[in-house]
PDB file of C-alpha atoms in Angstrom:
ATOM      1  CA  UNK U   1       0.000   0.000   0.000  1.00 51.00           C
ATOM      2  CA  UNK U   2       2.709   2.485   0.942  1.00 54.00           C
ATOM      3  CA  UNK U   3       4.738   2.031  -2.463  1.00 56.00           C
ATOM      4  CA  UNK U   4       1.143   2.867  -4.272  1.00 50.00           C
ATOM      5  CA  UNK U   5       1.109   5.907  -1.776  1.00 50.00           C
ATOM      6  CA  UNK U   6       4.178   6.823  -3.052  1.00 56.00           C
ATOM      7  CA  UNK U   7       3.628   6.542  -6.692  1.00 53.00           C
ATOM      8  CA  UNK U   8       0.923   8.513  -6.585  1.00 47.00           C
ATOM      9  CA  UNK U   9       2.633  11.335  -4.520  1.00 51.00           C
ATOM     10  CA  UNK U  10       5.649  11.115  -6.671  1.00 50.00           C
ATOM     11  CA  UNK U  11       3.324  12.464  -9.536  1.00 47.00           C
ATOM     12  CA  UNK U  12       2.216  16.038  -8.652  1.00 42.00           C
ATOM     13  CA  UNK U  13      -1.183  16.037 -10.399  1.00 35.00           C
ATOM     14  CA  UNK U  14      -2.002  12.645  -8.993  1.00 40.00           C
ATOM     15  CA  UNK U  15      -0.642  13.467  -5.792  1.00 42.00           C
ATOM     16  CA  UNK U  16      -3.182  16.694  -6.076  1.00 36.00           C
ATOM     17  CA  UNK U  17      -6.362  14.288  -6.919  1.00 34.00           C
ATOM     18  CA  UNK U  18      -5.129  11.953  -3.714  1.00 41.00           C
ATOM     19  CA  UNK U  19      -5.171  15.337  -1.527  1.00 38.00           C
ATOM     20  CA  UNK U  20      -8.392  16.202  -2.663  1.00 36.00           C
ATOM     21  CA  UNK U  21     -10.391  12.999  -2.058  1.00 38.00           C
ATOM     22  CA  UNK U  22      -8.678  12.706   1.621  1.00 42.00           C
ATOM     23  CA  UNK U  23     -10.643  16.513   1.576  1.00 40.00           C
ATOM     24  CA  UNK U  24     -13.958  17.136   3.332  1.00 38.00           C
ATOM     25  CA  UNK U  25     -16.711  18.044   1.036  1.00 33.00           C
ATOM     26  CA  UNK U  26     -16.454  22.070   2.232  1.00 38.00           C
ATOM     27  CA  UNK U  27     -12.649  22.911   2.789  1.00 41.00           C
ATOM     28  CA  UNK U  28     -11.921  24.873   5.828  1.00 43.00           C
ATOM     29  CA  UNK U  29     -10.519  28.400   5.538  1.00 43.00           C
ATOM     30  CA  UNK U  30      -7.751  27.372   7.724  1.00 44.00           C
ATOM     31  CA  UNK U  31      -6.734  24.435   4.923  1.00 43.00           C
ATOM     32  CA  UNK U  32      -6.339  27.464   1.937  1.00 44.00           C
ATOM     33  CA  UNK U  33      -2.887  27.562   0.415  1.00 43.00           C
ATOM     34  CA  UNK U  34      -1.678  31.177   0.874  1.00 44.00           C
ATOM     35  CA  UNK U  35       0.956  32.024  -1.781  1.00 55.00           C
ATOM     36  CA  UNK U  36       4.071  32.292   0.534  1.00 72.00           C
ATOM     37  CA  UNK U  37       3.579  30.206   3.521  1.00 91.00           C
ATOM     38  CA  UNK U  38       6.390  29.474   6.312  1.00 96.00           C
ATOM     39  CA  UNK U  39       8.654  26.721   5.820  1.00 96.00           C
ATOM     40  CA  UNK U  40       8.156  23.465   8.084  1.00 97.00           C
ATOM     41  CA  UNK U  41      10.754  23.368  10.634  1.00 97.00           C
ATOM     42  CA  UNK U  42      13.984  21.674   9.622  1.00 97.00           C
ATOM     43  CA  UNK U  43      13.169  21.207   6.120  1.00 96.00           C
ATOM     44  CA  UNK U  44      16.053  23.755   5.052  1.00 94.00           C
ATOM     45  CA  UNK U  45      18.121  21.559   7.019  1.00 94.00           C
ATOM     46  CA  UNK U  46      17.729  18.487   5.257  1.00 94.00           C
ATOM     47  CA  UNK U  47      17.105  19.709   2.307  1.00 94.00           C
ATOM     48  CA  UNK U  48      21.058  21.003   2.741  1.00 93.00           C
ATOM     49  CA  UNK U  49      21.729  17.325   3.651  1.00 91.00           C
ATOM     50  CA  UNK U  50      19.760  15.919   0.875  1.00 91.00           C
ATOM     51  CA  UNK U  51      21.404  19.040  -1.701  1.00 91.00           C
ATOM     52  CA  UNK U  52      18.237  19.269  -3.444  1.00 90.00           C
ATOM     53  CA  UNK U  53      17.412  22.408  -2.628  1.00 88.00           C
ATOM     54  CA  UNK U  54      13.747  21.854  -1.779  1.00 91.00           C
ATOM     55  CA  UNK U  55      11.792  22.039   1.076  1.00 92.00           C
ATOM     56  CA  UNK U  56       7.954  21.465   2.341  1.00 96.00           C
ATOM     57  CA  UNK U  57       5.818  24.956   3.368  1.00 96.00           C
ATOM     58  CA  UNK U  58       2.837  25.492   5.560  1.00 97.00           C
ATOM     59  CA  UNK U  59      -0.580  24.736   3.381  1.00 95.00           C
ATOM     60  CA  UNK U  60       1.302  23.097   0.821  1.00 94.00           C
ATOM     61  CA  UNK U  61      -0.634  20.605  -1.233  1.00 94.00           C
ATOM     62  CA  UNK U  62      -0.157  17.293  -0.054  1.00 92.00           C
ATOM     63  CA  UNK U  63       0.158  15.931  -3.450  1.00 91.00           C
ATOM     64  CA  UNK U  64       3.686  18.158  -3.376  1.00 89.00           C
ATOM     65  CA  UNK U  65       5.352  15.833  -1.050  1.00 93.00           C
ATOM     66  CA  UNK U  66       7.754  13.688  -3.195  1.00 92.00           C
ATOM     67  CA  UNK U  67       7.094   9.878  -2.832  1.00 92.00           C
ATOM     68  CA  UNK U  68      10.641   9.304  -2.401  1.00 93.00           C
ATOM     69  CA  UNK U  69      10.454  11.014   1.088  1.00 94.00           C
ATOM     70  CA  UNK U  70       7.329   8.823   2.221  1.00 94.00           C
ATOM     71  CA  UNK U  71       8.885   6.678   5.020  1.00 93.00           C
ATOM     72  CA  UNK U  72       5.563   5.123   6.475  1.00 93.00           C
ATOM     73  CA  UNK U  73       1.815   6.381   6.394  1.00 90.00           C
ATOM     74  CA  UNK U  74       0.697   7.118  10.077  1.00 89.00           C
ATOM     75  CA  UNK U  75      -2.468   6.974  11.781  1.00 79.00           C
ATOM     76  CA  UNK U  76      -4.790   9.917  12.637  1.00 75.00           C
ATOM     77  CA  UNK U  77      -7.410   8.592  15.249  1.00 71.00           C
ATOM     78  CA  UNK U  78      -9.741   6.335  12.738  1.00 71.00           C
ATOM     79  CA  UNK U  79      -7.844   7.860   9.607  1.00 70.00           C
ATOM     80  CA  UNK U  80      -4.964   6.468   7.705  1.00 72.00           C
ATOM     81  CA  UNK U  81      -3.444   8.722   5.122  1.00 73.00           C
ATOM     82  CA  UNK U  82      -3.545  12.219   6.003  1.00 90.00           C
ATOM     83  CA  UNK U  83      -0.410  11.962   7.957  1.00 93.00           C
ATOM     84  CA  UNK U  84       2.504  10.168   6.751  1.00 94.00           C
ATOM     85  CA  UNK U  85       6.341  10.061   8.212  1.00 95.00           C
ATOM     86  CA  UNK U  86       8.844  11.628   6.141  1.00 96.00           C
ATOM     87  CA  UNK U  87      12.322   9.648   5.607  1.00 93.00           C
ATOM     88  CA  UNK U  88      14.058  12.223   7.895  1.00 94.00           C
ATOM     89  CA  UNK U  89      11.711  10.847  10.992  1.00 94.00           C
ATOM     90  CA  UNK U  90       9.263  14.116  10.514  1.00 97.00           C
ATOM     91  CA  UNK U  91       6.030  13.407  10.617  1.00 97.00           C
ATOM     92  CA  UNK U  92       3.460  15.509   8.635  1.00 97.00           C
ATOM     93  CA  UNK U  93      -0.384  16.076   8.849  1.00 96.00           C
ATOM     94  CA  UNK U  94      -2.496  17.159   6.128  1.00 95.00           C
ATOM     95  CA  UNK U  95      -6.443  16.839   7.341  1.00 92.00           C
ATOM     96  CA  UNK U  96      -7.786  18.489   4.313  1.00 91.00           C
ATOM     97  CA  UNK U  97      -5.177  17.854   1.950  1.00 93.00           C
ATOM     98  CA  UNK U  98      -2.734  20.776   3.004  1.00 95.00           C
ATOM     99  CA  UNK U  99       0.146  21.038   5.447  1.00 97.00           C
ATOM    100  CA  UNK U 100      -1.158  22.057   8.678  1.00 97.00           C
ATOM    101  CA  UNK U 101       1.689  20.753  11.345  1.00 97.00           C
ATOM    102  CA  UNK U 102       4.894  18.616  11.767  1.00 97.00           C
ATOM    103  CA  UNK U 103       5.925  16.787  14.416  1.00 97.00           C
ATOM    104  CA  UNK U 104       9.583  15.415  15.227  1.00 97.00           C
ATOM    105  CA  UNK U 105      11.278  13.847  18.503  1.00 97.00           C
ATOM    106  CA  UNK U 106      15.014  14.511  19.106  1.00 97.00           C
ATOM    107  CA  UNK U 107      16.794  11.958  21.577  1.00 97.00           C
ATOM    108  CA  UNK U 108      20.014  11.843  22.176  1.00 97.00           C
ATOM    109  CA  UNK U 109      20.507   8.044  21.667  1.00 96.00           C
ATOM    110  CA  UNK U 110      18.386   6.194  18.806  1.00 93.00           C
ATOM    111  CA  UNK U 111      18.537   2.379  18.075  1.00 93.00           C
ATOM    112  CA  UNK U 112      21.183   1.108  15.237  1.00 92.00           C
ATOM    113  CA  UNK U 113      19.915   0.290  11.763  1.00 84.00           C
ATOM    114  CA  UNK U 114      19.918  -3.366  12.722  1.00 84.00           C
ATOM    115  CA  UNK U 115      17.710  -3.493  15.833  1.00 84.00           C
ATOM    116  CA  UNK U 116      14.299  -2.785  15.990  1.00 80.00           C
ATOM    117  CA  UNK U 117      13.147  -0.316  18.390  1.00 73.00           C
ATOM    118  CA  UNK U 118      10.952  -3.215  20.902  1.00 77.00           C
ATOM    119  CA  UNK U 119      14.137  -5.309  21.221  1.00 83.00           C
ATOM    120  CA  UNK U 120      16.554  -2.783  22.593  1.00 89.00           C
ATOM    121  CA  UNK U 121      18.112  -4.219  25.835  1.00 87.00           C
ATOM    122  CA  UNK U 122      21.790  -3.111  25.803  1.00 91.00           C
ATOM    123  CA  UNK U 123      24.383   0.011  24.826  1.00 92.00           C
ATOM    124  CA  UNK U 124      25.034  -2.272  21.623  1.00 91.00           C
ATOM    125  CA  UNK U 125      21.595  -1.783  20.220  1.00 92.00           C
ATOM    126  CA  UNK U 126      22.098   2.191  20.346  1.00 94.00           C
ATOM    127  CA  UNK U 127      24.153   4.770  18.959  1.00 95.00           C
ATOM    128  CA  UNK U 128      24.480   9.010  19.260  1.00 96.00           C
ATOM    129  CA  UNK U 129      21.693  11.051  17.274  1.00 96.00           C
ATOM    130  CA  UNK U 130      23.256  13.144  14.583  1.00 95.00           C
ATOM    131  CA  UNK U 131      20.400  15.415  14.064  1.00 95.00           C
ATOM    132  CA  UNK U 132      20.813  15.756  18.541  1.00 97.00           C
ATOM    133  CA  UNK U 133      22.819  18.288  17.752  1.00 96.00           C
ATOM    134  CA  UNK U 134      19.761  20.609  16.157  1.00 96.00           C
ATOM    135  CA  UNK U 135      18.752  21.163  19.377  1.00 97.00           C
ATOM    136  CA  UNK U 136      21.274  23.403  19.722  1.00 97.00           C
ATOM    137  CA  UNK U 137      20.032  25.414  16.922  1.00 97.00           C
ATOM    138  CA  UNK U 138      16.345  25.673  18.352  1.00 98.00           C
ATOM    139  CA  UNK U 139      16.460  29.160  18.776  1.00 97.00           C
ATOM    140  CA  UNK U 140      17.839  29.781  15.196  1.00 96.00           C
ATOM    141  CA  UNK U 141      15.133  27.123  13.814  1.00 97.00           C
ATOM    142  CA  UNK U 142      12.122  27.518  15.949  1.00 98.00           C
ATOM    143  CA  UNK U 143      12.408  30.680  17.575  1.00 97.00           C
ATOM    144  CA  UNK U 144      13.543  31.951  21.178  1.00 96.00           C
ATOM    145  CA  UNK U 145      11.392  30.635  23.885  1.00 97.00           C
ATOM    146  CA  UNK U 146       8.987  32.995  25.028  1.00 96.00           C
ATOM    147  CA  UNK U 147       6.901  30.385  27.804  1.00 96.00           C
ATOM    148  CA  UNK U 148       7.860  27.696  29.711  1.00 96.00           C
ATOM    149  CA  UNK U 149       5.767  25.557  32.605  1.00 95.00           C
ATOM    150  CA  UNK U 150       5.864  22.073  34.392  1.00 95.00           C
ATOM    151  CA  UNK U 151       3.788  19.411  32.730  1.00 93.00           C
ATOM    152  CA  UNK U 152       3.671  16.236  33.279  1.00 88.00           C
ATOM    153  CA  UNK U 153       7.544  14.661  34.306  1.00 89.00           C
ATOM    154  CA  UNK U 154       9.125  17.117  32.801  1.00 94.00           C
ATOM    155  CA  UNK U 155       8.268  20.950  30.842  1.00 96.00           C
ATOM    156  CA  UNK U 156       6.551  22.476  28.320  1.00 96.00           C
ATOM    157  CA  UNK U 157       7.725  25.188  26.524  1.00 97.00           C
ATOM    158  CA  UNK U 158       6.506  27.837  23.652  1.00 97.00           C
ATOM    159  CA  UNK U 159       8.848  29.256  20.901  1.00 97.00           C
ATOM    160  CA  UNK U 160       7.673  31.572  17.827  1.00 96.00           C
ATOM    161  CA  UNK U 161       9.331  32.753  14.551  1.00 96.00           C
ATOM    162  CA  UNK U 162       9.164  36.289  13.201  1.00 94.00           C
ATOM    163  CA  UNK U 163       7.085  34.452  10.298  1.00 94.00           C
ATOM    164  CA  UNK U 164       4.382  32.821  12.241  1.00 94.00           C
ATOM    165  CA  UNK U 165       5.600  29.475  12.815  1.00 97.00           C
ATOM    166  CA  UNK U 166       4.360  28.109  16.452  1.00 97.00           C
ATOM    167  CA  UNK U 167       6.284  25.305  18.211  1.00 97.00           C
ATOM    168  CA  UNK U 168       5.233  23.169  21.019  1.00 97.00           C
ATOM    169  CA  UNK U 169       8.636  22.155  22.629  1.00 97.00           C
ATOM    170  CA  UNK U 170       7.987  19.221  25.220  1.00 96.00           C
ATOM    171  CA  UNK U 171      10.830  17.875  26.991  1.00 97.00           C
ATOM    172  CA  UNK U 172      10.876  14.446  28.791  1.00 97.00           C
ATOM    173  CA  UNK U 173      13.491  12.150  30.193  1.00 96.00           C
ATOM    174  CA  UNK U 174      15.576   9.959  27.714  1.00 95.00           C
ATOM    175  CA  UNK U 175      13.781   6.917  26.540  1.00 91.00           C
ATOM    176  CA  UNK U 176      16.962   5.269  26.907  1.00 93.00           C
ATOM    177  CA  UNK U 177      18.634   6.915  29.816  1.00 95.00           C
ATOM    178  CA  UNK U 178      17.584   3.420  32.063  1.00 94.00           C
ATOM    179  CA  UNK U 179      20.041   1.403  29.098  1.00 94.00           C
ATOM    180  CA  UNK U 180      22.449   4.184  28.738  1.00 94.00           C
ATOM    181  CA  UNK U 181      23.049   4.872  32.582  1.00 94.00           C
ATOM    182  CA  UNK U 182      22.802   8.648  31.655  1.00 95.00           C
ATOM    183  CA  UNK U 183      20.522  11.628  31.793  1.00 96.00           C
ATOM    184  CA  UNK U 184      19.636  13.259  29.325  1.00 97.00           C
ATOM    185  CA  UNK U 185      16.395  15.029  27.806  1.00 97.00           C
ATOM    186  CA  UNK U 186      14.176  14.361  24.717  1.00 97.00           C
ATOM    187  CA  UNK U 187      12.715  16.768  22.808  1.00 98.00           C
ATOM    188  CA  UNK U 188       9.058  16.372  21.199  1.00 97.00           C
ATOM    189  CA  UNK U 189       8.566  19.513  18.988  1.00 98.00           C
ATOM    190  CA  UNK U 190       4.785  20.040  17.556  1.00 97.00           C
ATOM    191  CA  UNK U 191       4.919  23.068  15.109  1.00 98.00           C
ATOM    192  CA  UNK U 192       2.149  24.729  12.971  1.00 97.00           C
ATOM    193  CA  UNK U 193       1.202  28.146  12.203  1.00 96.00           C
ATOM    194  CA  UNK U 194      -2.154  28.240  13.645  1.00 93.00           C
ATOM    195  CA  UNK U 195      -2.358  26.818  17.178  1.00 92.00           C
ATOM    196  CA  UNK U 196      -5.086  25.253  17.044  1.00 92.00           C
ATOM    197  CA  UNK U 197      -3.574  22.293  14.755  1.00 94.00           C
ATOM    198  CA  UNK U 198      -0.707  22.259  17.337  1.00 94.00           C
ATOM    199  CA  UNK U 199      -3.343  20.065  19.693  1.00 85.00           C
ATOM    200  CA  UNK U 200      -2.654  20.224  23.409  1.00 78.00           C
ATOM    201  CA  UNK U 201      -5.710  22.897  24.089  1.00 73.00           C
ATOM    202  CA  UNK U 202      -5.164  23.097  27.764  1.00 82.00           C
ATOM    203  CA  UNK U 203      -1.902  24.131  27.354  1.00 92.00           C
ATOM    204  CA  UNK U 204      -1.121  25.976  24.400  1.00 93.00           C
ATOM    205  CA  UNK U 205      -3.437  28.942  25.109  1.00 93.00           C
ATOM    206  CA  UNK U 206      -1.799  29.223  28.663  1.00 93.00           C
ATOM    207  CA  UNK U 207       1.656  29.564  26.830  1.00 95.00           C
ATOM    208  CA  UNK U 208       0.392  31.610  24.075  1.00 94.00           C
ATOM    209  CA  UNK U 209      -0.997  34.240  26.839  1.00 94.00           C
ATOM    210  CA  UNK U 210       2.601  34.354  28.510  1.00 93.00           C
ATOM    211  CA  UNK U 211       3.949  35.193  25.155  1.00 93.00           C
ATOM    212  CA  UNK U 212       2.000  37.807  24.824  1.00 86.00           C
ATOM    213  CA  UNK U 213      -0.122  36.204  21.704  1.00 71.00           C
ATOM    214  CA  UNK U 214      -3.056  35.026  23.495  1.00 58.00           C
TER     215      UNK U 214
END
């Protein structure tokens, strides 16, 4: 199913017809392409990797996502297909056919190519992060953090780019930290440019009123 996903994405115009049957019969004003939208966070970044040049925006057509970048399709609640995972571990969700939010998780330790994520019981299965080191660069990529709170084991915070772009930054312990013998902190980041498909209500409009957009 996923390689006739991606043939179909690979191919603007069909991509475009997919997009638009995944669409409710009245598209929402919040699902309208604008004609310069905000990049998705990161995407420059790989796209360096990549040296493609070319990068995913805000209420972009679904149908523009290359099929080559499909990694997996992902479930939305009852829904399968209006949010896939790209190959750089970024997922994407398109309700109505358009790019409303991304959604990534940076840990410092991830499992090597050759074990599978529910069978990780030593340092051997794991190995250092590369893209870790973006956190570093969340100020430069995301924004400067405006809001920050406890919630749940660990905190919440809010950053927000000049451009509109709205981040969600949770940060938990290491999912491996037990394995690893270490502390460290994962990062879950949620972005969109309207909050509302950033999820979370009780706590996004708490952090949006600290940062002085509420």
């Amino acid at each position: 199913m996923i390689k006739a996903i991606k043939a179909v994405f690979s191919r603007r115009s069909g991509g475009v017809i997919l997009a638009l049957a995944m669409a409710s019969a009245a598209t929402t004003p919040a699902a309208i392409a604008a004609d310069i939208t905000p990049v998705v966070p990161f995407e420059k970044y790989y796209a360096d990797q990549r040296g493609d040049g070319k990068y995913l925006r805000f209420n972009a057509f679904s149908g523009e996502i290359p099929g080559k970048r499909i990694k997996a399709l992902l479930r939305s609640g009852q829904v399968i297909g209006d949010r896939i995972l790209l190959s750089e571990d970024v997922a994407v969700y398109f309700p109505d056919g358009y790019i409303v939010q991304s959604q990534v998780r940076f840990g410092k330790y991830i499992p090597t190519s050759s074990v599978q994520p529910g069978s990780i019981s030593k340092r051997e299965h794991l190995t250092e992060n590369p893209r870790y080191a973006l956190v570093e660069r969340f100020d430069t990529i995301l924004g400067r953090e405006c809001a920050r709170t406890e919630y749940a084991n660990g905190f919440a915070a809010l950053r927000i780019k000049p451009d509109g772009v709205v981040s969600l930054v949770l940060e938990t312990s290491g999912l491996y930290d037990q394995i690893m013998d270490e502390h460290t902190t994962t990062y879950n980041v949620t972005s969109a440019v309207q909050p509302v498909f950033i999820g979370n209500q009780g706590l996004v409009p708490e952090l949006m009123a600290k940062c002085g957009r509420g």
